[in-house]
GROMACS .gro file of C-alpha atoms in nm:
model
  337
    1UNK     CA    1   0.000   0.000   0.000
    2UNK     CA    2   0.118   0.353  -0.104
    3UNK     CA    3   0.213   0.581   0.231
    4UNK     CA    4   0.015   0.920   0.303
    5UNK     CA    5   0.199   1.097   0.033
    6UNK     CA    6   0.277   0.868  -0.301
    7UNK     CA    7   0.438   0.990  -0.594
    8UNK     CA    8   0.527   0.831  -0.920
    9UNK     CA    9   0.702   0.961  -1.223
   10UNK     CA   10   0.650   1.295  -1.160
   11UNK     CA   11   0.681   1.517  -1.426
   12UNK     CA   12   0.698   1.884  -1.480
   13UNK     CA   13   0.860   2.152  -1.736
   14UNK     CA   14   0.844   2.538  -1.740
   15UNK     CA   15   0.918   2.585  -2.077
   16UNK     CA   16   1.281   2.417  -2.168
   17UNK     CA   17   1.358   2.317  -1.787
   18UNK     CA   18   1.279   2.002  -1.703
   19UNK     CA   19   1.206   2.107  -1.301
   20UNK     CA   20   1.058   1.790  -1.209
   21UNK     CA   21   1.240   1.462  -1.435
   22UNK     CA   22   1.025   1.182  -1.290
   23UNK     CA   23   1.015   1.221  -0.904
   24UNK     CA   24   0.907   0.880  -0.723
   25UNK     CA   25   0.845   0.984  -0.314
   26UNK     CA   26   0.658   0.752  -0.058
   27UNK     CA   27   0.547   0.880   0.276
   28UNK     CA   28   0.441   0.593   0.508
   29UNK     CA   29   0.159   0.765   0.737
   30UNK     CA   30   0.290   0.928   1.071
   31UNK     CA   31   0.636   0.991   0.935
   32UNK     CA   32   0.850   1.286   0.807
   33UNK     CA   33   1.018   1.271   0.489
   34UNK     CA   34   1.336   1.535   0.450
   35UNK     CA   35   1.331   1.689   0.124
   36UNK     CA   36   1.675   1.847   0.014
   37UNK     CA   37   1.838   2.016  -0.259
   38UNK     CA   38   2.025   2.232  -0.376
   39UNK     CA   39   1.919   2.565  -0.600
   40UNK     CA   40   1.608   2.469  -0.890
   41UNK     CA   41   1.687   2.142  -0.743
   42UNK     CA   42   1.282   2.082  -0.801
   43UNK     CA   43   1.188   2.048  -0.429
   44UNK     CA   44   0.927   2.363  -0.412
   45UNK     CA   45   0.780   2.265  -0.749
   46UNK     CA   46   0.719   1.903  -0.652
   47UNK     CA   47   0.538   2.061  -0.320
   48UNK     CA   48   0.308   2.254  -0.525
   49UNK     CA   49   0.242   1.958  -0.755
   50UNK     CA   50   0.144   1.777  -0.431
   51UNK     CA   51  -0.069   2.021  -0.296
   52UNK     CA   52  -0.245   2.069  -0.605
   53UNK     CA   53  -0.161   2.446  -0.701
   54UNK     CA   54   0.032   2.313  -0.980
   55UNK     CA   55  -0.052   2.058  -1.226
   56UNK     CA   56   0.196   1.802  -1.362
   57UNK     CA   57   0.253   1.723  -1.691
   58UNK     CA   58   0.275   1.298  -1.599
   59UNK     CA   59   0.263   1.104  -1.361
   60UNK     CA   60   0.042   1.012  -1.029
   61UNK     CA   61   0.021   1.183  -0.718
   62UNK     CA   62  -0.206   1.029  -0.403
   63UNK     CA   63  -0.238   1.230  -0.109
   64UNK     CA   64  -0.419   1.070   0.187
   65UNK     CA   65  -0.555   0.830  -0.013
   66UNK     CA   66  -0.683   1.061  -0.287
   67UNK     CA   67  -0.580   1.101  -0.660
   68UNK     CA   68  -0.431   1.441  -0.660
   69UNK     CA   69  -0.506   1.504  -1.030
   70UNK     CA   70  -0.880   1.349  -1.031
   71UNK     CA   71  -0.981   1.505  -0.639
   72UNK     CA   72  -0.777   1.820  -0.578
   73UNK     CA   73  -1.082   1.954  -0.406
   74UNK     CA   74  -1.043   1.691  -0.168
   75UNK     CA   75  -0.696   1.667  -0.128
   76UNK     CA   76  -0.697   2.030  -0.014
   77UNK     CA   77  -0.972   1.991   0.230
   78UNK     CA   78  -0.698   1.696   0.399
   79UNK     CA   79  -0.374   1.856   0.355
   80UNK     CA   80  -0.237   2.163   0.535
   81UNK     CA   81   0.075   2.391   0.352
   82UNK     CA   82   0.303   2.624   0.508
   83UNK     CA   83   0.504   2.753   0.177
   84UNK     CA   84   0.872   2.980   0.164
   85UNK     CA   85   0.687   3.269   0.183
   86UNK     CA   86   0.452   3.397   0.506
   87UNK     CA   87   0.082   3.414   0.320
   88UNK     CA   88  -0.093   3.661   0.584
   89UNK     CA   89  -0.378   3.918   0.511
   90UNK     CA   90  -0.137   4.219   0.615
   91UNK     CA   91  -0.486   4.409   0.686
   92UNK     CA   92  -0.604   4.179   0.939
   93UNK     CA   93  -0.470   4.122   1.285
   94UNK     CA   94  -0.298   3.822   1.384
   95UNK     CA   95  -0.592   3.673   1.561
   96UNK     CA   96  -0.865   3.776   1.287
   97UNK     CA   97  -0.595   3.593   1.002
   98UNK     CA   98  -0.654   3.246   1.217
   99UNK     CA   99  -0.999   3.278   1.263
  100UNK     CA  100  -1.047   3.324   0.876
  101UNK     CA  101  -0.873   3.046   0.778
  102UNK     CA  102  -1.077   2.839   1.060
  103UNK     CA  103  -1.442   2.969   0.935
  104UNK     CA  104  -1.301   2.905   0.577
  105UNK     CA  105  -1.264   2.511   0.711
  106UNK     CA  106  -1.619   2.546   0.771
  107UNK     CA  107  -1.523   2.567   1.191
  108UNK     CA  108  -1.770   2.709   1.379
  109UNK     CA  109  -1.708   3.103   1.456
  110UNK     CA  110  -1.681   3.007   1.859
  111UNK     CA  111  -1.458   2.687   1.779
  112UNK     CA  112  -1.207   2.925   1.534
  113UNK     CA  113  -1.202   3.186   1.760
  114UNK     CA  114  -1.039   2.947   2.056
  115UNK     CA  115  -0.848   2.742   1.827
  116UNK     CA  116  -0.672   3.080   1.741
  117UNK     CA  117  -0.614   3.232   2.049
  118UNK     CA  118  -0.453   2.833   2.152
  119UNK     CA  119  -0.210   2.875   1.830
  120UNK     CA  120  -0.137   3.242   1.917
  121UNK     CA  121  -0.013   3.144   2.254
  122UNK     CA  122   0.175   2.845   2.152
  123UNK     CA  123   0.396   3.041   1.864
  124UNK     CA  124   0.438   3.340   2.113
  125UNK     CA  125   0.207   3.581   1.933
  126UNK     CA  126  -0.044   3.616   2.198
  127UNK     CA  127   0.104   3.995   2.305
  128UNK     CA  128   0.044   4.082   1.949
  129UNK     CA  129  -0.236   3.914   1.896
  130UNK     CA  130  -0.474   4.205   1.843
  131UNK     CA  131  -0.220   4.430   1.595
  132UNK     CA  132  -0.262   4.402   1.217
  133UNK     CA  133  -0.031   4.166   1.096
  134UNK     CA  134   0.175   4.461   0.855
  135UNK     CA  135   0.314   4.559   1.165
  136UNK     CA  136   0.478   4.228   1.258
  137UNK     CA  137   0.817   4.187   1.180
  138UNK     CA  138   0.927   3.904   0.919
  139UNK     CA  139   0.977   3.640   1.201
  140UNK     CA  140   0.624   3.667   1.342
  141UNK     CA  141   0.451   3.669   0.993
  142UNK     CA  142   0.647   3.359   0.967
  143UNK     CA  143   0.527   3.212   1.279
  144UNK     CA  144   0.177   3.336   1.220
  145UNK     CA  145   0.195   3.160   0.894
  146UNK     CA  146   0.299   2.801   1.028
  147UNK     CA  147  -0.015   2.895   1.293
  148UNK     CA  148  -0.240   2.946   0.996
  149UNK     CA  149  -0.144   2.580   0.869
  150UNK     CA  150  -0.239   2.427   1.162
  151UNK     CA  151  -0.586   2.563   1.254
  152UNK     CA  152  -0.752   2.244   1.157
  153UNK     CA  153  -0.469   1.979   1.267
  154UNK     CA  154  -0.476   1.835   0.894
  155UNK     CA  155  -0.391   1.452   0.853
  156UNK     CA  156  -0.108   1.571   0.618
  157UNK     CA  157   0.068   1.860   0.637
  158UNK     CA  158   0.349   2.017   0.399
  159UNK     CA  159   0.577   2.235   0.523
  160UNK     CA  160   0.858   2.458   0.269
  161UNK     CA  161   1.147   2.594   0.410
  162UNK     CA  162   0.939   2.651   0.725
  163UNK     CA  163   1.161   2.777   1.005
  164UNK     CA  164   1.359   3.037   0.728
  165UNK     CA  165   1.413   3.384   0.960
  166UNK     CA  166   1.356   3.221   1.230
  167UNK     CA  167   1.521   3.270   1.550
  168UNK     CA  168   1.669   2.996   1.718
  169UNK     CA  169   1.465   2.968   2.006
  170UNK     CA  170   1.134   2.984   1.798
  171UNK     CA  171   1.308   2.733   1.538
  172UNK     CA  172   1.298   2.472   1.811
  173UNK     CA  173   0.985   2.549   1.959
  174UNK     CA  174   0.802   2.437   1.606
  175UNK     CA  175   1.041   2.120   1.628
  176UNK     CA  176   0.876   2.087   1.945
  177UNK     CA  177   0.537   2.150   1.772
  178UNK     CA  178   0.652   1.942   1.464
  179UNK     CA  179   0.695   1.645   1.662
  180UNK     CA  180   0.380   1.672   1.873
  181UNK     CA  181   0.199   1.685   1.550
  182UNK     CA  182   0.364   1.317   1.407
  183UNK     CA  183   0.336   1.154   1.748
  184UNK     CA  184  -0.028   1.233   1.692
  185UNK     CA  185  -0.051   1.055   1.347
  186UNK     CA  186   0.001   1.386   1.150
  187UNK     CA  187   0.232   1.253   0.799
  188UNK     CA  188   0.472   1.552   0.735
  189UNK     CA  189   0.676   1.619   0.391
  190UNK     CA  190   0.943   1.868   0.510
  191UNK     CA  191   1.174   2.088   0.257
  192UNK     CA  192   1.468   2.216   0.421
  193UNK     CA  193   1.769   2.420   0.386
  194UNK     CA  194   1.879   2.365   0.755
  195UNK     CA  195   2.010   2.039   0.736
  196UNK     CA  196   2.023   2.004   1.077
  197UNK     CA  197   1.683   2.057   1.107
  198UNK     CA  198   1.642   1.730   0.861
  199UNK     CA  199   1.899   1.511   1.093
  200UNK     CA  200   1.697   1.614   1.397
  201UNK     CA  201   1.310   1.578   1.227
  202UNK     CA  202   1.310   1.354   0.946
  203UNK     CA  203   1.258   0.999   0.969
  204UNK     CA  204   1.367   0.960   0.606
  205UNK     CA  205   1.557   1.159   0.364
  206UNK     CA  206   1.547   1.201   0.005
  207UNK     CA  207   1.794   1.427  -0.170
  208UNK     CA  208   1.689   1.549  -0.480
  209UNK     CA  209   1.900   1.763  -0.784
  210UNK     CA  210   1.794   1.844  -1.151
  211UNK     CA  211   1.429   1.742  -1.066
  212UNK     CA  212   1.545   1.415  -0.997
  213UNK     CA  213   1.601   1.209  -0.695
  214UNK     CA  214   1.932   1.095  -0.655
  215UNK     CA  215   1.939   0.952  -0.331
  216UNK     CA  216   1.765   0.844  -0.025
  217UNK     CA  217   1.737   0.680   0.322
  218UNK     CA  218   1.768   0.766   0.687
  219UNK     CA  219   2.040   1.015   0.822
  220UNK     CA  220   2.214   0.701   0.917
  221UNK     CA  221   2.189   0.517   0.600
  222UNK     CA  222   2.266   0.844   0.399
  223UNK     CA  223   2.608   0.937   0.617
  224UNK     CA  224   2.751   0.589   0.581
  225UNK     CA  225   2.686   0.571   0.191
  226UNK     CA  226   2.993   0.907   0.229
  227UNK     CA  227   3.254   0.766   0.439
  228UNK     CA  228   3.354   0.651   0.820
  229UNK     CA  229   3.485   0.868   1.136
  230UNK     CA  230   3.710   1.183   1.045
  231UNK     CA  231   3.969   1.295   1.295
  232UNK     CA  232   3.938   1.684   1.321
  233UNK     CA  233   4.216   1.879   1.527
  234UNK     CA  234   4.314   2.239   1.499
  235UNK     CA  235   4.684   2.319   1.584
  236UNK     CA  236   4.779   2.621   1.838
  237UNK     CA  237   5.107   2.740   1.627
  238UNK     CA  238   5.059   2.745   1.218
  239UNK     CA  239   5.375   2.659   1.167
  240UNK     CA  240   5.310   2.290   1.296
  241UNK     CA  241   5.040   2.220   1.043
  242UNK     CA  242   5.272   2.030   0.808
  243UNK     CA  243   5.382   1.792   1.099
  244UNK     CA  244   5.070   1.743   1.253
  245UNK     CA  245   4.966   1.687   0.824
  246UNK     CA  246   5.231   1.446   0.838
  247UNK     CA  247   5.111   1.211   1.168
  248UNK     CA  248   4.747   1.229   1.013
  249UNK     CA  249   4.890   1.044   0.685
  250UNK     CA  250   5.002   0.779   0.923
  251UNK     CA  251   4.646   0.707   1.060
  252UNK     CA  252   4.413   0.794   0.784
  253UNK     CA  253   4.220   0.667   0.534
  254UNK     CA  254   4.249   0.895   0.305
  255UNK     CA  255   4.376   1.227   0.117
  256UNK     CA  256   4.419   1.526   0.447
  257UNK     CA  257   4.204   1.825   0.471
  258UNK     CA  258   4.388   2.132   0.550
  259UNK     CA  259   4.236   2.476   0.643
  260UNK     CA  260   4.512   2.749   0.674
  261UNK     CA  261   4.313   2.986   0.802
  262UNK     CA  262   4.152   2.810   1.044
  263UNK     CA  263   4.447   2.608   1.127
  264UNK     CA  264   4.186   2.273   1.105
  265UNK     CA  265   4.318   1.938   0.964
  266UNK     CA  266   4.065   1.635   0.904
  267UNK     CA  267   4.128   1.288   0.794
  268UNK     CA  268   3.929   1.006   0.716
  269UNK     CA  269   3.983   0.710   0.993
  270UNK     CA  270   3.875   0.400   1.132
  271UNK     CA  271   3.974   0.274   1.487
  272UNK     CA  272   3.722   0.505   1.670
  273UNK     CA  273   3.842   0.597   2.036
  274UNK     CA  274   4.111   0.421   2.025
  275UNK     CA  275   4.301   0.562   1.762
  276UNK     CA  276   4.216   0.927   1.823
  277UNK     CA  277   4.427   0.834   2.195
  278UNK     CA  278   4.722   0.718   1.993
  279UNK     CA  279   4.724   0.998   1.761
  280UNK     CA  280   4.688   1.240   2.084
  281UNK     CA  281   5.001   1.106   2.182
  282UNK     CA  282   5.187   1.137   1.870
  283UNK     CA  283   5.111   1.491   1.887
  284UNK     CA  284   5.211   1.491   2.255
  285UNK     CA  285   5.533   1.334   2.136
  286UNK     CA  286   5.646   1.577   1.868
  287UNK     CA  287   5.555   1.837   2.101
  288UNK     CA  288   5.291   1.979   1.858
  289UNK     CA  289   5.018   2.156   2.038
  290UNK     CA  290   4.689   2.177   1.957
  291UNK     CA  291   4.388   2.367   2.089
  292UNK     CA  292   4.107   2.119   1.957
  293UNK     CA  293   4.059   1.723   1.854
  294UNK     CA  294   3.816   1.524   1.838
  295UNK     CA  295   3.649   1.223   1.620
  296UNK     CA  296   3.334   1.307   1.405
  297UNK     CA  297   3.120   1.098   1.200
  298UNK     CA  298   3.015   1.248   0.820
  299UNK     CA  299   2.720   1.528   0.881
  300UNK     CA  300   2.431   1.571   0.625
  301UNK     CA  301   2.612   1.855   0.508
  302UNK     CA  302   2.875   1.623   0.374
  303UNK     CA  303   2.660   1.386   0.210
  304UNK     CA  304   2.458   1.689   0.088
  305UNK     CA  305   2.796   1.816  -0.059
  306UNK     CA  306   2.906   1.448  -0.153
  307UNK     CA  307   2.602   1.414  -0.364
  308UNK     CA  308   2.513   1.768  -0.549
  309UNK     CA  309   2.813   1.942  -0.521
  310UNK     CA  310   2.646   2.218  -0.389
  311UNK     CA  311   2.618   2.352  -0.030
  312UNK     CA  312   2.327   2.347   0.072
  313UNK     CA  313   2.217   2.719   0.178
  314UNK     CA  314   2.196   2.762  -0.169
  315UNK     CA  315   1.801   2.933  -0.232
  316UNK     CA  316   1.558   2.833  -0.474
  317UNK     CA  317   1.364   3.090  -0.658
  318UNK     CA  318   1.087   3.290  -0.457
  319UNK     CA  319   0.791   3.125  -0.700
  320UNK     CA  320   0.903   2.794  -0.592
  321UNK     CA  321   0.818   2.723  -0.956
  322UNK     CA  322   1.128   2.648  -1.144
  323UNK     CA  323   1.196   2.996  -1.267
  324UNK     CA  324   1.534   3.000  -1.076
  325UNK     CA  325   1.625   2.708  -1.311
  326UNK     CA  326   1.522   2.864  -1.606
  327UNK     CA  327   1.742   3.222  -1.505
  328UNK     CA  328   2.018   2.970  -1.464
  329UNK     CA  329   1.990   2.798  -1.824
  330UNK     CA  330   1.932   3.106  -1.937
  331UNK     CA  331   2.250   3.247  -1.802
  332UNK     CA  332   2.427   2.929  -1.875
  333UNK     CA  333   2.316   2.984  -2.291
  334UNK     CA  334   2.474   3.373  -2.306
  335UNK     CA  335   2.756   3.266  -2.130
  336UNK     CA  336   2.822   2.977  -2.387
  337UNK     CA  337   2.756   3.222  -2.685
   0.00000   0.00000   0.00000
């Protein structure tokens, strides 16, 4: 059986960009899938496909249980979105822009009106509840956004980019809120630039570049497929960076990373523990100090980098509709003339 969100052969073009090249995505219910990628990677268009504000050109597309291309009436009655962008009546207050979207759900005025004073207090909005929203600053619109996607506790929500100019401490209040929501059954397809924020959230990843997916798995599963442990030390004196390059050969697994201006070597090993202690005491005896070591395994920002080649802070166009792509062929074409 296909999960809460199924995908097949997804298909999409914006003239001669190909934004979407057959995307296949399957979202058992209750889970969080991780969508990265890098710039026009595809990952905002294949959203919008999902959530029925764009239509593909082939392919299938079931979202909780429903044919997105035959039922998109129903699909958006099930599904809640939170896109890149904060999508707020500026002219309404804060409290008056949940309540809308609650009575638009067909709530009842008295059941809106305390579901949105509930999200106000839990995205710390309450003290502003009561001000038009075109005074808030570009974090609250944010969190008053993510609010507005919640008002009715869909069975599947989307969420792009969600926790962009957010502050830290509000970023992990709506993993907090995230979380709460999938313990509770909620199935959650979340597009990310913060890669931690994948690591810590998603229960699978799938990276995806050129509007095609190129790799998936857990965190786990994805951080093995780039390599073991790396020993990481930074030397106190630049001058004994070639040494301490030299005593890394002797352990590693592979070529040396050096980083003169942070003083930072890193080497691929294996041996764990153990063999970070003996090369501590190499260091110890060629009297090279050092004012940081330790052993790391690969982050999702390697494998993101190990995969695309790109990093991964990278920004997709504003439209989330492939347009970024297309100014990059387009650039790509005069440059080759």
């Amino acid at each position: 059986m296909p999960g809460a969100i199924y995908a097949e052969g997804l298909v999409k073009t914006f003239g001669d960009v190909r934004a979407l090249d057959g995307v296949d995505l399957d979202v058992p219910e209750g889970t969080v899938l991780g969508l990265l990628g890098p710039n026009g990677a595809g990952k905002t268009t294949a959203v919008r496909c999902l959530t029925t504000l764009l239509t593909p050109d082939s392919g299938k597309a079931v979202v909780a249980g429903i044919d997105v291309l035959k039922h998109p009436n129903e699909v958006r009655r099930s599904i809640g979105l939170s896109g890149q962008f904060a999508a707020v009546d500026e002219y309404l207050t804060g409290r008056e822009n949940l309540q809308m979207v609650g009575q638009l759900y067909q709530m009842k005025a008295k059941e809106a009106k305390a579901r949105a004073s509930e999200l106000l207090e839990r995205f710390n909005l309450a003290d502003a509840a009561d001000r038009t929203s075109k005074t808030y600053s570009g974090g609250m619109r944010r969190r008053l956004d993510l609010a507005a996607a919640l008002v009715v506790s869909p069975p599947v929500m989307f969420m792009d980019e969600p926790t962009t100019g957010l502050d830290p401490r509000n970023r992990l209040q709506l993993w907090e809120v995230i979380q709460e929501l999938v313990a509770g059954g909620t199935t959650l397809l979340l597009t990310t630039q913060y890669l931690e924020e994948a690591d810590h959230l998603a229960h699978d990843i799938c990276v995806i570049d050129h509007g095609r997916v190129i790799a998936r798995g857990t965190s786990d599963q994805l951080k093995a497929q780039t390599g073991g442990e790396r020993v990481e030390l930074v030397v106190h004196e630049r001058e004994h960076m070639t040494p301490a390059a030299e005593i890394l050969a002797g352990f590693g697994k592979g070529e040396t990373t050096v980083e003169q201006h942070t003083r930072k070597l890193t080497v691929p090993v294996t041996g764990g523990a153990k063999l970070l202690a003996e090369v501590i005491r190499e260091l110890d005896t060629r009297g090279i100090e050092i004012d940081d070591i330790g052993l790391r395994r690969p982050t999702l920002d390697d494998v993101f980098i190990s995969l695309t080649g790109h990093v991964a802070e990278e920004k997709e166009d504003g439209n989330g509709s492939g347009a970024g792509a297309a100014k990059q062929s387009k650039r790509k074409k005069e440059a080759d003339k």
